[in-house]
Short mmCIF file of C-alpha atoms and ligand atoms in Angstrom, two decimals:
data_model
loop_
_atom_site.label_atom_id
_atom_site.label_comp_id
_atom_site.label_asym_id
_atom_site.label_seq_id
_atom_site.Cartn_x
_atom_site.Cartn_y
_atom_site.Cartn_z
CA MET A 61 2.21 -68.03 -10.47
CA ARG A 62 0.59 -69.58 -7.54
CA ALA A 63 -3.01 -69.17 -6.17
CA LYS A 64 -3.41 -66.67 -3.36
CA GLU A 65 -2.37 -68.04 -0.09
CA THR A 66 -4.89 -68.07 2.89
CA ARG A 67 -2.69 -69.17 5.86
CA PRO A 68 -0.61 -66.52 7.77
CA VAL A 69 3.00 -66.12 7.46
CA CYS A 70 4.72 -67.20 10.83
CA ILE A 71 7.57 -64.85 12.05
CA VAL A 72 9.74 -66.34 14.53
CA GLY A 73 11.23 -63.64 16.99
CA ALA A 74 9.86 -60.33 18.16
CA GLY A 75 13.12 -58.43 17.92
CA PRO A 76 13.51 -55.37 15.81
CA VAL A 77 13.76 -57.25 12.50
CA GLY A 78 10.71 -59.63 13.26
CA MET A 79 8.65 -56.78 14.21
CA VAL A 80 9.35 -54.39 11.13
CA CYS A 81 8.71 -57.80 8.94
CA ALA A 82 5.43 -58.22 10.64
CA LEU A 83 4.47 -54.48 10.20
CA ALA A 84 5.50 -54.41 6.55
CA LEU A 85 3.59 -57.54 5.74
CA HIS A 86 0.47 -56.46 7.57
CA ARG A 87 0.41 -53.12 5.65
CA ARG A 88 0.37 -55.32 2.59
CA ASP A 89 -2.65 -57.15 3.82
CA VAL A 90 -0.77 -60.40 4.60
CA PRO A 91 -1.93 -61.95 7.98
CA VAL A 92 1.11 -62.68 10.32
CA ILE A 93 1.53 -64.56 13.64
CA VAL A 94 4.77 -63.67 15.57
CA VAL A 95 6.13 -66.08 18.08
CA GLU A 96 8.60 -65.01 20.69
CA ALA A 97 10.10 -67.24 23.18
CA GLU A 98 10.46 -64.53 26.04
CA PRO A 99 7.41 -63.96 28.07
CA SER A 100 7.39 -60.21 27.25
CA PRO A 101 9.16 -57.99 24.80
CA VAL A 102 12.90 -58.02 25.46
CA LYS A 103 14.40 -54.94 26.82
CA ASP A 104 17.42 -55.23 24.38
CA GLN A 105 20.03 -52.51 25.00
CA ARG A 106 22.19 -53.42 21.96
CA ALA A 107 21.33 -51.35 18.80
CA ALA A 108 20.45 -47.64 18.89
CA SER A 109 22.01 -46.11 15.79
CA THR A 110 19.47 -45.96 12.99
CA GLN A 111 20.87 -45.09 9.74
CA PRO A 112 18.94 -42.64 7.23
CA PRO A 113 17.83 -45.27 4.87
CA THR A 114 16.36 -47.36 7.74
CA ILE A 115 14.74 -44.07 9.03
CA GLU A 116 13.02 -43.92 5.45
CA ILE A 117 11.86 -47.35 5.80
CA LEU A 118 10.35 -46.70 9.16
CA ALA A 119 8.92 -43.44 7.88
CA GLU A 120 7.02 -45.15 5.02
CA LEU A 121 5.51 -47.51 7.66
CA GLY A 122 4.16 -44.48 9.35
CA LEU A 123 6.51 -44.52 12.42
CA LEU A 124 8.54 -41.39 11.83
CA ASP A 125 6.81 -39.16 14.62
CA ARG A 126 6.87 -41.90 17.07
CA ILE A 127 10.56 -42.76 16.64
CA LEU A 128 11.84 -39.21 16.72
CA GLU A 129 9.82 -38.47 19.88
CA ARG A 130 11.70 -41.34 21.70
CA GLY A 131 15.29 -41.08 20.01
CA LEU A 132 18.04 -38.34 19.70
CA ILE A 133 19.06 -36.97 16.38
CA SER A 134 22.96 -37.21 15.92
CA THR A 135 24.04 -34.85 13.08
CA SER A 136 27.77 -36.02 13.18
CA PHE A 137 30.17 -38.35 14.51
CA ARG A 138 33.82 -37.82 15.56
CA TYR A 139 36.93 -39.83 15.65
CA PHE A 140 39.45 -39.48 18.46
CA ASP A 141 43.12 -40.51 18.79
CA ARG A 142 42.85 -41.94 22.53
CA ILE A 143 46.54 -41.69 22.81
CA THR A 144 46.94 -38.01 22.35
CA GLY A 145 43.31 -37.26 23.25
CA ALA A 146 42.94 -35.28 20.07
CA MET A 147 39.77 -34.91 17.90
CA VAL A 148 41.14 -36.07 14.41
CA ALA A 149 38.09 -35.99 12.12
CA GLU A 150 34.40 -34.99 12.24
CA PHE A 151 31.86 -36.29 9.76
CA ASP A 152 28.97 -34.11 9.11
CA CYS A 153 25.82 -36.02 7.95
CA GLY A 154 24.63 -32.78 6.30
CA HIS A 155 26.83 -33.85 3.44
CA LEU A 156 24.00 -36.30 2.66
CA LYS A 157 21.39 -33.66 2.31
CA ASP A 158 20.58 -34.25 -1.42
CA ASP A 159 20.72 -38.11 -1.00
CA THR A 160 18.33 -38.63 1.77
CA PRO A 161 15.37 -36.64 3.39
CA TYR A 162 16.94 -37.76 6.90
CA PRO A 163 20.73 -36.56 6.90
CA TYR A 164 21.19 -37.74 10.43
CA VAL A 165 21.42 -40.81 12.45
CA LEU A 166 18.54 -41.47 15.03
CA GLN A 167 19.78 -42.73 18.39
CA HIS A 168 16.89 -44.88 19.20
CA GLU A 169 17.03 -47.97 21.13
CA GLN A 170 15.86 -51.29 19.42
CA PHE A 171 13.49 -52.16 22.32
CA LYS A 172 11.66 -48.87 21.65
CA LEU A 173 11.13 -49.78 17.99
CA VAL A 174 9.75 -53.19 19.19
CA ASP A 175 7.42 -51.56 21.75
CA THR A 176 6.33 -48.87 19.08
CA ILE A 177 5.33 -51.51 16.56
CA LEU A 178 3.57 -53.74 19.08
CA GLY A 179 1.53 -50.83 20.09
CA VAL A 180 0.72 -50.21 16.42
CA LEU A 181 -0.23 -53.71 15.57
CA ARG A 182 -1.94 -55.08 18.81
CA GLY A 183 -5.59 -55.68 18.41
CA GLN A 184 -5.44 -55.36 14.62
CA PRO A 185 -7.22 -58.12 12.53
CA GLY A 186 -4.78 -60.19 10.65
CA PHE A 187 -1.97 -59.68 13.39
CA ALA A 188 -1.20 -62.05 16.33
CA VAL A 189 1.73 -62.19 18.71
CA ARG A 190 2.48 -64.97 21.16
CA PHE A 191 5.10 -64.75 23.92
CA SER A 192 6.33 -67.55 26.05
CA THR A 193 6.21 -69.39 22.57
CA ARG A 194 9.45 -70.92 21.39
CA TYR A 195 9.77 -72.27 17.85
CA VAL A 196 11.20 -75.67 18.07
CA GLY A 197 11.00 -77.19 14.45
CA HIS A 198 9.16 -77.22 11.13
CA ALA A 199 8.29 -79.37 8.23
CA GLN A 200 7.42 -77.85 4.75
CA SER A 201 5.75 -79.03 1.78
CA ASP A 202 4.88 -77.46 -1.64
CA SER A 203 1.74 -75.92 -0.10
CA GLY A 204 2.97 -74.74 3.31
CA VAL A 205 4.87 -75.06 6.63
CA THR A 206 3.76 -76.88 9.61
CA VAL A 207 5.49 -75.06 12.61
CA ALA A 208 6.21 -76.75 15.86
CA LEU A 209 5.86 -74.40 18.87
CA GLU A 210 6.73 -75.01 22.61
CA THR A 211 4.12 -73.33 24.63
CA PRO A 212 3.31 -73.32 28.31
CA GLY A 213 0.53 -75.75 27.70
CA GLY A 214 2.88 -78.17 25.64
CA ILE A 215 3.98 -78.72 22.17
CA GLU A 216 1.71 -77.14 19.66
CA ARG A 217 1.69 -77.15 15.69
CA ILE A 218 0.40 -74.40 13.63
CA GLU A 219 -0.04 -74.28 9.82
CA ALA A 220 1.75 -71.26 8.00
CA SER A 221 2.17 -70.48 4.32
CA TYR A 222 5.68 -69.11 5.03
CA LEU A 223 7.99 -69.26 7.93
CA VAL A 224 10.54 -66.21 8.35
CA GLY A 225 13.21 -66.77 10.93
CA CYS A 226 13.84 -63.60 12.74
CA ASP A 227 15.18 -65.26 15.78
CA GLY A 228 18.76 -63.83 16.10
CA GLY A 229 22.36 -64.98 15.74
CA HIS A 230 21.72 -68.32 17.40
CA SER A 231 18.82 -68.88 14.87
CA ALA A 232 16.98 -72.23 15.39
CA VAL A 233 15.04 -71.75 12.14
CA ARG A 234 18.50 -71.47 10.32
CA ARG A 235 19.74 -74.55 11.98
CA ASN A 236 16.71 -76.60 11.24
CA ALA A 237 16.54 -75.33 7.72
CA GLU A 238 20.29 -76.70 7.44
CA ILE A 239 21.74 -73.48 6.30
CA ALA A 240 25.34 -73.03 6.99
CA PHE A 241 26.59 -69.89 8.59
CA GLU A 242 29.89 -68.95 7.36
CA GLY A 243 32.40 -66.80 8.75
CA PHE A 244 34.45 -66.42 11.98
CA THR A 245 34.11 -65.38 15.68
CA PHE A 246 36.70 -62.86 17.15
CA PRO A 247 38.90 -64.27 20.08
CA GLU A 248 37.88 -61.24 22.20
CA LYS A 249 34.36 -60.45 23.54
CA PHE A 250 33.03 -56.96 23.76
CA ILE A 251 31.72 -55.31 26.82
CA LYS A 252 29.10 -52.55 26.69
CA ILE A 253 28.78 -50.29 29.86
CA GLY A 254 25.83 -47.88 30.00
CA THR A 255 26.45 -44.82 32.41
CA THR A 256 24.22 -41.90 33.34
CA PHE A 257 27.45 -39.86 33.95
CA ASP A 258 27.21 -36.96 31.55
CA PHE A 259 30.44 -36.94 29.48
CA GLN A 260 29.63 -33.77 27.66
CA SER A 261 28.92 -31.75 30.77
CA VAL A 262 32.62 -31.80 31.80
CA GLY A 263 33.77 -30.06 28.76
CA ARG A 264 35.07 -32.81 26.54
CA ASP A 265 34.33 -32.18 22.92
CA PHE A 266 32.09 -35.25 22.50
CA VAL A 267 29.06 -35.41 20.12
CA TYR A 268 26.25 -38.21 20.39
CA ARG A 269 28.61 -40.80 18.44
CA ASN A 270 32.39 -40.92 19.10
CA TYR A 271 34.79 -43.49 18.14
CA PHE A 272 38.17 -43.70 19.87
CA SER A 273 41.37 -45.26 18.07
CA ASP A 274 43.69 -47.03 20.42
CA PRO A 275 45.95 -49.97 19.92
CA GLU A 276 45.47 -51.13 23.55
CA GLU A 277 41.82 -50.48 24.11
CA TRP A 278 39.57 -48.93 21.26
CA CYS A 279 36.18 -47.43 22.41
CA ASN A 280 32.84 -46.44 20.87
CA LEU A 281 30.95 -43.77 22.95
CA PHE A 282 27.18 -43.11 22.12
CA LYS A 283 24.43 -41.19 23.70
CA VAL A 284 20.93 -42.63 24.05
CA ARG A 285 17.80 -41.07 25.54
CA GLY A 286 17.06 -43.95 27.75
CA ASP A 287 14.01 -43.87 29.89
CA ALA A 288 14.49 -40.46 31.22
CA PRO A 289 16.87 -37.49 31.41
CA PRO A 290 19.72 -37.15 31.51
CA GLY A 291 20.04 -40.33 29.17
CA VAL A 292 22.62 -42.78 29.06
CA TRP A 293 26.03 -42.98 27.61
CA ARG A 294 26.87 -46.24 26.10
CA CYS A 295 30.77 -47.28 26.03
CA VAL A 296 31.81 -50.29 24.02
CA PHE A 297 35.30 -51.71 24.65
CA PRO A 298 37.12 -54.92 23.67
CA CYS A 299 37.64 -57.35 26.59
CA ARG A 300 41.17 -58.72 26.92
CA VAL A 301 41.48 -62.17 25.53
CA GLY A 302 41.15 -64.58 28.65
CA GLU A 303 39.59 -61.84 30.98
CA SER A 304 36.59 -63.49 32.72
CA ASP A 305 33.13 -62.03 32.31
CA GLU A 306 32.72 -61.95 35.93
CA ALA A 307 35.85 -59.78 36.24
CA ALA A 308 34.92 -57.54 33.38
CA LEU A 309 31.31 -57.03 34.44
CA SER A 310 32.09 -56.49 38.16
CA PRO A 311 31.51 -52.90 39.47
CA GLU A 312 35.26 -52.59 39.86
CA GLY A 313 35.89 -53.81 36.40
CA CYS A 314 33.58 -51.37 34.86
CA GLU A 315 34.57 -48.55 37.00
CA ALA A 316 38.32 -49.11 36.05
CA ARG A 317 37.43 -49.17 32.32
CA LEU A 318 35.56 -46.00 32.42
CA HIS A 319 38.19 -44.27 34.66
CA LYS A 320 41.04 -45.14 32.35
CA PHE A 321 38.87 -43.62 29.59
CA PHE A 322 38.14 -40.65 31.54
CA PRO A 323 40.70 -39.97 34.25
CA GLY A 324 39.88 -37.64 36.96
CA PHE A 325 36.43 -38.74 37.61
CA SER A 326 35.10 -41.74 39.68
CA ASN A 327 31.77 -43.29 40.88
CA PHE A 328 30.28 -43.67 37.45
CA ALA A 329 26.77 -44.61 37.83
CA ILE A 330 26.11 -47.89 35.81
CA ALA A 331 22.73 -48.01 34.34
CA TYR A 332 23.46 -51.55 32.58
CA ARG A 333 26.34 -53.67 31.32
CA SER A 334 26.66 -56.73 29.15
CA ILE A 335 29.46 -58.93 27.46
CA TYR A 336 28.89 -60.11 23.99
CA SER A 337 30.71 -62.71 21.83
CA VAL A 338 31.17 -61.14 18.44
CA SER A 339 31.16 -62.84 15.00
CA GLN A 340 31.18 -61.98 11.34
CA ARG A 341 29.02 -64.67 9.52
CA VAL A 342 26.55 -64.71 6.65
CA ALA A 343 24.08 -67.57 5.99
CA ALA A 344 24.85 -69.66 2.93
CA THR A 345 21.27 -68.75 1.71
CA PHE A 346 18.51 -66.67 3.09
CA ARG A 347 15.91 -69.05 1.57
CA THR A 348 15.09 -72.73 1.51
CA GLY A 349 11.61 -73.16 -0.15
CA ARG A 350 9.03 -71.60 2.17
CA VAL A 351 11.60 -70.83 4.82
CA LEU A 352 13.36 -67.58 4.93
CA VAL A 353 15.88 -65.97 7.28
CA ALA A 354 16.42 -62.21 7.80
CA GLY A 355 18.29 -59.87 10.36
CA ASP A 356 20.90 -61.49 12.87
CA ALA A 357 19.52 -64.84 11.86
CA ALA A 358 20.97 -64.32 8.44
CA HIS A 359 24.08 -62.51 9.27
CA VAL A 360 26.10 -61.12 12.38
CA ASN A 361 28.83 -58.46 12.54
CA ASN A 362 30.68 -56.48 15.00
CA PRO A 363 28.58 -53.51 16.28
CA ILE A 364 31.42 -50.71 15.39
CA GLY A 365 29.55 -48.41 12.89
CA GLY A 366 25.99 -49.55 14.05
CA LEU A 367 25.14 -51.46 11.15
CA GLY A 368 23.68 -55.08 12.27
CA MET A 369 20.00 -54.01 12.91
CA ASN A 370 20.04 -51.79 10.17
CA GLY A 371 21.09 -54.27 7.69
CA GLY A 372 18.44 -56.50 9.18
CA ILE A 373 15.71 -54.09 8.81
CA HIS A 374 16.83 -53.53 5.14
CA ASP A 375 16.56 -57.14 4.58
CA VAL A 376 12.84 -57.09 5.59
CA ALA A 377 12.26 -53.95 3.56
CA SER A 378 13.42 -56.11 0.60
CA LEU A 379 11.55 -59.43 1.46
CA ALA A 380 8.22 -57.99 2.53
CA PRO A 381 7.04 -56.51 -0.81
CA ARG A 382 8.28 -59.64 -2.55
CA LEU A 383 6.54 -62.18 -0.08
CA ALA A 384 3.43 -60.20 -0.09
CA ALA A 385 3.35 -60.37 -3.95
CA VAL A 386 3.93 -64.09 -3.89
CA TRP A 387 1.39 -64.49 -0.98
CA HIS A 388 -1.33 -62.78 -3.00
CA GLY A 389 -0.40 -64.74 -6.02
CA THR A 390 0.62 -61.82 -8.15
CA ALA A 391 4.33 -62.66 -8.27
CA ASP A 392 6.34 -65.82 -9.00
CA ASP A 393 8.18 -67.31 -5.89
CA GLY A 394 11.48 -66.55 -7.88
CA GLU A 395 11.21 -63.27 -6.34
CA LEU A 396 12.17 -65.05 -2.93
CA ASP A 397 15.58 -65.87 -4.59
CA ALA A 398 15.98 -62.43 -5.78
CA TYR A 399 15.72 -61.36 -2.03
CA THR A 400 18.56 -63.84 -0.92
CA ARG A 401 20.68 -62.60 -4.02
CA GLN A 402 20.24 -59.01 -3.18
CA ARG A 403 20.74 -58.98 0.59
CA ARG A 404 23.58 -61.62 0.65
CA GLN A 405 25.42 -59.28 -1.64
CA ALA A 406 24.60 -56.24 0.75
CA GLN A 407 26.05 -58.24 3.46
CA HIS A 408 29.07 -59.43 1.90
CA ASP A 409 30.11 -56.32 -0.06
CA PHE A 410 28.99 -53.78 2.54
CA VAL A 411 28.17 -54.64 6.01
CA GLN A 412 30.70 -57.30 6.48
CA ALA A 413 33.43 -55.52 4.67
CA GLN A 414 32.71 -52.17 6.31
CA THR A 415 32.43 -53.47 10.02
CA ILE A 416 35.71 -55.82 9.64
CA ARG A 417 37.57 -52.48 8.35
CA ASN A 418 36.06 -50.30 11.05
CA LYS A 419 37.46 -52.71 13.76
CA ARG A 420 40.86 -53.10 12.05
CA GLU A 421 41.31 -49.50 11.91
CA LEU A 422 40.20 -48.57 15.47
CA GLU A 423 42.70 -51.27 16.87
CA GLU A 424 45.59 -50.73 14.42
CA ARG A 425 48.81 -51.37 16.40
CA ASP A 426 51.43 -50.38 13.74
CA PRO A 427 52.29 -46.64 14.63
CA GLU A 428 52.75 -45.72 11.02
CA ILE A 429 49.75 -47.32 9.68
CA ARG A 430 47.76 -45.91 12.50
CA GLN A 431 49.03 -42.38 11.94
CA ARG A 432 48.28 -42.64 8.12
CA ASN A 433 44.76 -44.00 8.75
CA LEU A 434 43.99 -41.10 11.13
CA GLU A 435 45.50 -38.52 8.72
CA GLN A 436 43.45 -40.09 5.89
CA LEU A 437 40.26 -39.94 7.95
CA LYS A 438 40.90 -36.21 8.57
CA ARG A 439 41.50 -35.51 4.87
CA THR A 440 38.42 -37.57 3.94
CA ALA A 441 36.22 -35.52 6.51
CA ASP A 442 37.51 -32.22 5.59
CA ASN A 443 36.66 -32.37 1.87
CA PRO A 444 32.85 -32.40 1.28
CA ALA A 445 33.10 -34.62 -1.87
CA THR A 446 34.95 -37.29 0.00
CA ALA A 447 32.92 -36.95 3.07
CA ARG A 448 29.87 -37.49 1.25
CA GLN A 449 31.33 -40.73 -0.37
CA PHE A 450 32.51 -41.83 3.02
CA LEU A 451 29.03 -41.30 4.62
CA LEU A 452 27.16 -42.95 1.66
CA HIS A 453 29.14 -46.16 2.77
CA ALA A 454 28.94 -45.56 6.44
CA THR A 455 25.05 -45.15 6.50
CA LEU A 456 24.34 -47.99 3.94
CA ILE A 457 22.83 -45.73 1.50
CA GLN A 458 25.38 -46.97 -1.14
CA SER A 459 24.73 -50.49 -0.12
CA LEU A 460 21.09 -50.17 -1.10
CA ARG A 461 21.67 -48.26 -4.32
CA THR A 462 24.08 -50.90 -5.38
CA VAL A 463 21.94 -54.00 -4.73
CA ALA A 464 18.88 -52.42 -6.19
CA ALA A 465 20.17 -53.42 -9.49
CA VAL A 466 20.72 -57.15 -8.37
CA ALA A 467 18.05 -59.07 -10.27
C1 LIG B 143 26.85 -53.95 21.81
C2 LIG B 143 26.03 -53.90 20.51
C3 LIG B 143 25.71 -52.52 20.07
C4 LIG B 143 24.90 -52.76 18.81
N1 LIG B 143 24.53 -51.53 18.29
C5 LIG B 143 23.79 -51.60 17.07
C6 LIG B 143 23.49 -50.24 16.39
O1 LIG B 143 23.74 -49.14 17.08
N2 LIG B 143 22.95 -50.29 15.24
C7 LIG B 143 22.61 -51.50 14.43
O2 LIG B 143 22.11 -51.49 13.36
N3 LIG B 143 22.92 -52.70 15.07
C8 LIG B 143 23.62 -52.75 16.43
N4 LIG B 143 23.84 -53.83 16.97
C9 LIG B 143 23.36 -55.13 16.46
C10 LIG B 143 21.84 -55.46 16.72
O3 LIG B 143 21.59 -55.43 18.10
C11 LIG B 143 21.36 -56.67 15.97
O4 LIG B 143 21.75 -56.64 14.78
C12 LIG B 143 19.77 -56.71 16.16
O5 LIG B 143 19.38 -56.88 17.46
C13 LIG B 143 19.22 -57.96 15.25
O6 LIG B 143 17.89 -57.90 15.31
P1 LIG B 143 17.05 -59.11 15.08
O7 LIG B 143 15.61 -58.81 15.28
O8 LIG B 143 17.52 -59.76 13.83
O9 LIG B 143 17.65 -60.27 16.45
P2 LIG B 143 17.36 -59.94 17.78
O10 LIG B 143 17.23 -58.71 18.29
O11 LIG B 143 18.43 -60.85 18.38
O12 LIG B 143 15.90 -60.84 18.15
C14 LIG B 143 15.79 -62.12 18.01
C15 LIG B 143 14.49 -62.31 18.86
O13 LIG B 143 14.10 -63.85 18.70
C16 LIG B 143 13.64 -64.42 19.91
N5 LIG B 143 14.02 -65.84 19.56
C17 LIG B 143 15.11 -66.46 19.54
N6 LIG B 143 15.06 -67.73 19.38
C18 LIG B 143 13.51 -67.95 19.51
C19 LIG B 143 12.76 -69.20 19.20
N7 LIG B 143 13.51 -70.36 18.97
N8 LIG B 143 11.55 -68.91 19.28
C20 LIG B 143 10.88 -67.82 19.48
N9 LIG B 143 11.70 -66.67 19.58
C21 LIG B 143 13.05 -66.77 19.70
C22 LIG B 143 14.51 -63.72 20.80
O14 LIG B 143 14.04 -63.86 22.31
C23 LIG B 143 14.49 -62.29 20.39
O15 LIG B 143 13.40 -61.51 20.90
C24 LIG B 143 24.61 -53.93 18.16
C25 LIG B 143 25.10 -55.12 18.78
C26 LIG B 143 25.70 -55.17 19.95
C27 LIG B 143 26.21 -56.37 20.46
#
């Protein structure tokens, strides 16, 4: 066992994972300093779907009322066959009523979570956040980590007890720690288009989360509350390989995609749009000495199923109590190896496996396999026992139960 630390933990990145990490450590009396390259909190419109075990984590951190107030409760999700237009399966999260106090998914944008946590922590002793401050390097010894930061006033060095890289998929912390990022990148990019056009108001049987199987162009359609009524529908589609970002993002390109999805309507009001490169990768380790990685810095996956941010928040829910115990000198730093073992397995066996399967099934081109998959989904959804099993995986409840046993 080491002596109690005195220096703060430095967290790189004020995204959802970095901020949950900051709050979870701060709640355990560990001083934290968060550094964020951008001048202010990023209004990131990527994640929204917050799965039941993540809601449990956020509730334990005292955030439940705040997130419910700014989110939308989604009690079920539906699969559609985009070729026939038929709804093929509906999964009712109510089947999880004995597995979680929150048998629903909360559609709550990730920037709102960041904003809420900043509101809770700002001004608290033991918490500091520095915007316009980019992590550029570190050197570690047995007793701490010297972190190099690029600030508006030049390069500055701070002394930290531990460094946690929550700096996203292109993580400089991971690269400087020389941790390999194993996996692959899909040839096609994904486009997300947010529109205030109200899909439900025109009589289609959409719920807040919908998946469309289509060998030519699958789609995910989700509702978020946005900043004001009537909210925003987010559509995620694959781009064609070779399609330029400019063409896909142009008003005509967006209109054409939405029009194909919803013929008979036009002039969709576009709230926002973005293109993403999509990869499936997991870091070779989540720890080297006093340097740790979590969230997208440790793993990335395609967004179908809404698991990336959730998995990242599960990382820091595992890391924070361990790191706090090590920081206070009440546990051996072997705890941090247990973190990397547990969370790498959760990634490999659950998040990666599930998201790769989700994409493969939505884009299946073989008509027979496709038909079989859709029929199987319907059978699974219609039987309460199999629906529950499916939902335990889809919400990552099973992932957390399984890896809890990993020593
Ligand atoms: C279209 C789409 C939809 C998605 N939907 C969902 C969903 O519904 N549910 C879900 O669970 N996941 C979803 N995801 C994935 C989710 O967005 C990510 O997993 C999540 O943002 C990861 O959070 P993070 O905090 O680890 O990293 P990020 O959100 O990327 O935050 C990293 C932060 O670090 C900062 N930073 C980077 N480098 C430095 C540096 N050198 N110094 C200082 N700061 C730095 C960045 O500015 C940023 O603020 C989606 C992804 C996409 C593309």
